[in-house]
mmCIF file with all atom_site columns, C-alpha atoms in Angstrom:
data_model
loop_
_atom_site.group_PDB
_atom_site.id
_atom_site.type_symbol
_atom_site.label_atom_id
_atom_site.label_alt_id
_atom_site.label_comp_id
_atom_site.label_asym_id
_atom_site.label_entity_id
_atom_site.label_seq_id
_atom_site.pdbx_PDB_ins_code
_atom_site.Cartn_x
_atom_site.Cartn_y
_atom_site.Cartn_z
_atom_site.occupancy
_atom_site.B_iso_or_equiv
_atom_site.pdbx_formal_charge
_atom_site.auth_seq_id
_atom_site.auth_comp_id
_atom_site.auth_asym_id
_atom_site.auth_atom_id
_atom_site.pdbx_PDB_model_num
ATOM 1  C CA . MET U 1 1  ? 0.000  0.000   0.000   1.00 0.00 ? 1  MET U CA 1
ATOM 2  C CA . LYS U 1 2  ? 2.784  2.412   0.905   1.00 0.00 ? 2  LYS U CA 1
ATOM 3  C CA . ARG U 1 3  ? 4.555  1.527   -2.322  1.00 0.00 ? 3  ARG U CA 1
ATOM 4  C CA . ILE U 1 4  ? 1.490  2.455   -4.355  1.00 0.00 ? 4  ILE U CA 1
ATOM 5  C CA . VAL U 1 5  ? 1.164  5.807   -2.575  1.00 0.00 ? 5  VAL U CA 1
ATOM 6  C CA . VAL U 1 6  ? 4.859  6.527   -3.094  1.00 0.00 ? 6  VAL U CA 1
ATOM 7  C CA . LEU U 1 7  ? 4.576  5.527   -6.761  1.00 0.00 ? 7  LEU U CA 1
ATOM 8  C CA . VAL U 1 8  ? 1.546  7.796   -7.286  1.00 0.00 ? 8  VAL U CA 1
ATOM 9  C CA . LEU U 1 9  ? 3.268  10.718  -5.554  1.00 0.00 ? 9  LEU U CA 1
ATOM 10 C CA . LEU U 1 10 ? 6.409  10.150  -7.590  1.00 0.00 ? 10 LEU U CA 1
ATOM 11 C CA . ALA U 1 11 ? 4.400  10.102  -10.834 1.00 0.00 ? 11 ALA U CA 1
ATOM 12 C CA . ALA U 1 12 ? 2.550  13.268  -9.836  1.00 0.00 ? 12 ALA U CA 1
ATOM 13 C CA . LEU U 1 13 ? 5.817  14.979  -8.967  1.00 0.00 ? 13 LEU U CA 1
ATOM 14 C CA . ALA U 1 14 ? 7.416  13.932  -12.263 1.00 0.00 ? 14 ALA U CA 1
ATOM 15 C CA . ALA U 1 15 ? 4.375  15.127  -14.220 1.00 0.00 ? 15 ALA U CA 1
ATOM 16 C CA . GLY U 1 16 ? 4.481  18.484  -12.416 1.00 0.00 ? 16 GLY U CA 1
ATOM 17 C CA . CYS U 1 17 ? 8.152  18.944  -13.218 1.00 0.00 ? 17 CYS U CA 1
ATOM 18 C CA . CYS U 1 18 ? 7.618  18.095  -16.887 1.00 0.00 ? 18 CYS U CA 1
ATOM 19 C CA . MET U 1 19 ? 4.790  20.599  -17.178 1.00 0.00 ? 19 MET U CA 1
ATOM 20 C CA . THR U 1 20 ? 6.832  23.447  -15.729 1.00 0.00 ? 20 THR U CA 1
ATOM 21 C CA . ILE U 1 21 ? 9.728  22.668  -18.048 1.00 0.00 ? 21 ILE U CA 1
ATOM 22 C CA . GLU U 1 22 ? 7.380  22.631  -21.043 1.00 0.00 ? 22 GLU U CA 1
ATOM 23 C CA . ALA U 1 23 ? 5.816  25.913  -19.974 1.00 0.00 ? 23 ALA U CA 1
ATOM 24 C CA . GLN U 1 24 ? 9.199  27.567  -19.733 1.00 0.00 ? 24 GLN U CA 1
ATOM 25 C CA . ASP U 1 25 ? 10.492 26.211  -23.032 1.00 0.00 ? 25 ASP U CA 1
ATOM 26 C CA . SER U 1 26 ? 7.366  26.930  -25.074 1.00 0.00 ? 26 SER U CA 1
ATOM 27 C CA . GLY U 1 27 ? 7.559  30.699  -24.562 1.00 0.00 ? 27 GLY U CA 1
ATOM 28 C CA . LEU U 1 28 ? 9.991  33.148  -26.052 1.00 0.00 ? 28 LEU U CA 1
ATOM 29 C CA . THR U 1 29 ? 13.268 33.668  -24.313 1.00 0.00 ? 29 THR U CA 1
ATOM 30 C CA . LYS U 1 30 ? 14.084 37.023  -22.839 1.00 0.00 ? 30 LYS U CA 1
ATOM 31 C CA . SER U 1 31 ? 16.430 37.960  -25.657 1.00 0.00 ? 31 SER U CA 1
ATOM 32 C CA . GLU U 1 32 ? 13.853 36.968  -28.294 1.00 0.00 ? 32 GLU U CA 1
ATOM 33 C CA . ARG U 1 33 ? 11.205 39.112  -26.606 1.00 0.00 ? 33 ARG U CA 1
ATOM 34 C CA . GLN U 1 34 ? 13.627 41.986  -26.373 1.00 0.00 ? 34 GLN U CA 1
ATOM 35 C CA . THR U 1 35 ? 14.545 41.602  -30.048 1.00 0.00 ? 35 THR U CA 1
ATOM 36 C CA . GLU U 1 36 ? 10.876 41.496  -31.022 1.00 0.00 ? 36 GLU U CA 1
ATOM 37 C CA . LYS U 1 37 ? 10.113 44.562  -28.911 1.00 0.00 ? 37 LYS U CA 1
ATOM 38 C CA . SER U 1 38 ? 13.070 46.396  -30.428 1.00 0.00 ? 38 SER U CA 1
ATOM 39 C CA . ALA U 1 39 ? 11.879 45.528  -33.929 1.00 0.00 ? 39 ALA U CA 1
ATOM 40 C CA . GLN U 1 40 ? 8.390  46.810  -33.106 1.00 0.00 ? 40 GLN U CA 1
ATOM 41 C CA . GLU U 1 41 ? 9.801  50.056  -31.726 1.00 0.00 ? 41 GLU U CA 1
ATOM 42 C CA . GLN U 1 42 ? 11.956 50.474  -34.828 1.00 0.00 ? 42 GLN U CA 1
ATOM 43 C CA . GLN U 1 43 ? 8.943  49.863  -37.080 1.00 0.00 ? 43 GLN U CA 1
ATOM 44 C CA . LYS U 1 44 ? 6.922  52.408  -35.090 1.00 0.00 ? 44 LYS U CA 1
ATOM 45 C CA . ALA U 1 45 ? 9.723  54.973  -35.335 1.00 0.00 ? 45 ALA U CA 1
ATOM 46 C CA . LEU U 1 46 ? 9.992  54.389  -39.085 1.00 0.00 ? 46 LEU U CA 1
ATOM 47 C CA . TYR U 1 47 ? 6.239  54.865  -39.506 1.00 0.00 ? 47 TYR U CA 1
ATOM 48 C CA . LYS U 1 48 ? 6.362  58.049  -37.444 1.00 0.00 ? 48 LYS U CA 1
ATOM 49 C CA . TYR U 1 49 ? 9.266  59.355  -39.546 1.00 0.00 ? 49 TYR U CA 1
ATOM 50 C CA . GLN U 1 50 ? 7.404  58.578  -42.778 1.00 0.00 ? 50 GLN U CA 1
ATOM 51 C CA . ARG U 1 51 ? 4.274  60.374  -41.568 1.00 0.00 ? 51 ARG U CA 1
ATOM 52 C CA . LYS U 1 52 ? 6.384  63.387  -40.610 1.00 0.00 ? 52 LYS U CA 1
ATOM 53 C CA . GLN U 1 53 ? 7.996  63.416  -44.059 1.00 0.00 ? 53 GLN U CA 1
ATOM 54 C CA . GLU U 1 54 ? 4.594  63.171  -45.760 1.00 0.00 ? 54 GLU U CA 1
ATOM 55 C CA . LYS U 1 55 ? 3.273  66.095  -43.724 1.00 0.00 ? 55 LYS U CA 1
ATOM 56 C CA . ALA U 1 56 ? 6.350  68.200  -44.496 1.00 0.00 ? 56 ALA U CA 1
ATOM 57 C CA . GLN U 1 57 ? 6.039  67.425  -48.193 1.00 0.00 ? 57 GLN U CA 1
ATOM 58 C CA . ALA U 1 58 ? 2.336  68.319  -48.200 1.00 0.00 ? 58 ALA U CA 1
ATOM 59 C CA . LYS U 1 59 ? 3.097  71.593  -46.423 1.00 0.00 ? 59 LYS U CA 1
ATOM 60 C CA . ALA U 1 60 ? 5.827  72.439  -48.926 1.00 0.00 ? 60 ALA U CA 1
ATOM 61 C CA . GLN U 1 61 ? 3.416  71.720  -51.770 1.00 0.00 ? 61 GLN U CA 1
ATOM 62 C CA . ARG U 1 62 ? 0.743  73.972  -50.223 1.00 0.00 ? 62 ARG U CA 1
ATOM 63 C CA . THR U 1 63 ? 3.306  76.767  -49.835 1.00 0.00 ? 63 THR U CA 1
ATOM 64 C CA . ALA U 1 64 ? 4.456  76.404  -53.435 1.00 0.00 ? 64 ALA U CA 1
ATOM 65 C CA . ASP U 1 65 ? 0.852  76.442  -54.664 1.00 0.00 ? 65 ASP U CA 1
ATOM 66 C CA . LYS U 1 66 ? 0.145  79.567  -52.633 1.00 0.00 ? 66 LYS U CA 1
ATOM 67 C CA . ARG U 1 67 ? 3.190  81.351  -54.078 1.00 0.00 ? 67 ARG U CA 1
ATOM 68 C CA . GLU U 1 68 ? 2.147  80.340  -57.571 1.00 0.00 ? 68 GLU U CA 1
ATOM 69 C CA . ARG U 1 69 ? -1.379 81.722  -57.027 1.00 0.00 ? 69 ARG U CA 1
ATOM 70 C CA . LYS U 1 70 ? 0.044  84.993  -55.684 1.00 0.00 ? 70 LYS U CA 1
ATOM 71 C CA . ALA U 1 71 ? 2.394  85.338  -58.645 1.00 0.00 ? 71 ALA U CA 1
ATOM 72 C CA . SER U 1 72 ? -0.451 84.627  -61.050 1.00 0.00 ? 72 SER U CA 1
ATOM 73 C CA . LYS U 1 73 ? -2.674 87.256  -59.416 1.00 0.00 ? 73 LYS U CA 1
ATOM 74 C CA . LYS U 1 74 ? 0.164  89.784  -59.487 1.00 0.00 ? 74 LYS U CA 1
ATOM 75 C CA . TYR U 1 75 ? 0.764  89.099  -63.173 1.00 0.00 ? 75 TYR U CA 1
ATOM 76 C CA . GLU U 1 76 ? -2.953 89.420  -64.007 1.00 0.00 ? 76 GLU U CA 1
ATOM 77 C CA . LYS U 1 77 ? -3.149 92.687  -62.085 1.00 0.00 ? 77 LYS U CA 1
ATOM 78 C CA . ALA U 1 78 ? -0.167 94.046  -63.981 1.00 0.00 ? 78 ALA U CA 1
ATOM 79 C CA . GLN U 1 79 ? -1.742 93.002  -67.293 1.00 0.00 ? 79 GLN U CA 1
ATOM 80 C CA . ARG U 1 80 ? -5.022 94.733  -66.389 1.00 0.00 ? 80 ARG U CA 1
ATOM 81 C CA . LYS U 1 81 ? -3.093 97.881  -65.471 1.00 0.00 ? 81 LYS U CA 1
ATOM 82 C CA . LEU U 1 82 ? -1.223 97.841  -68.777 1.00 0.00 ? 82 LEU U CA 1
ATOM 83 C CA . LEU U 1 83 ? -4.465 97.321  -70.681 1.00 0.00 ? 83 LEU U CA 1
ATOM 84 C CA . LYS U 1 84 ? -6.158 100.145 -68.779 1.00 0.00 ? 84 LYS U CA 1
ATOM 85 C CA . ASN U 1 85 ? -3.249 102.513 -69.465 1.00 0.00 ? 85 ASN U CA 1
ATOM 86 C CA . ALA U 1 86 ? -3.236 101.550 -73.153 1.00 0.00 ? 86 ALA U CA 1
ATOM 87 C CA . LYS U 1 87 ? -6.940 102.424 -73.535 1.00 0.00 ? 87 LYS U CA 1
ATOM 88 C CA . GLN U 1 88 ? -6.696 105.870 -71.945 1.00 0.00 ? 88 GLN U CA 1
ATOM 89 C CA . PRO U 1 89 ? -5.871 108.646 -74.377 1.00 0.00 ? 89 PRO U CA 1
ATOM 90 C CA . VAL U 1 90 ? -2.857 110.702 -73.539 1.00 0.00 ? 90 VAL U CA 1
ATOM 91 C CA . GLY U 1 91 ? -4.196 114.130 -73.082 1.00 0.00 ? 91 GLY U CA 1
#
C-alpha cells in the first residue's frame, strides 16, 4: 500500500516537473522578446518618420501652390493695369 502511494506521488511529482519545463520552453526567451520589442519600436519609429515626411512634403506643396497663385494674381493685375493705361488717351 505504501509503495502504491509513493509511486503515485512520484508520478505526480514527475508530471508536475515536466509541465513546468514545457511551460518555460514553449515561450519566447528574454532575448527573443527583447529583439521582437526592439523591432516593433523600430517599425513604429519608421512609420512616425514617414508620416512626418509626408506632412512636411504636403506643407511644402501647399506653400508652393500659394506662391504660384500669388504670382499669377500679381501678373494678371499688372496686365489689367497695362491694358487700362493703353486704352486711356494721352491728353
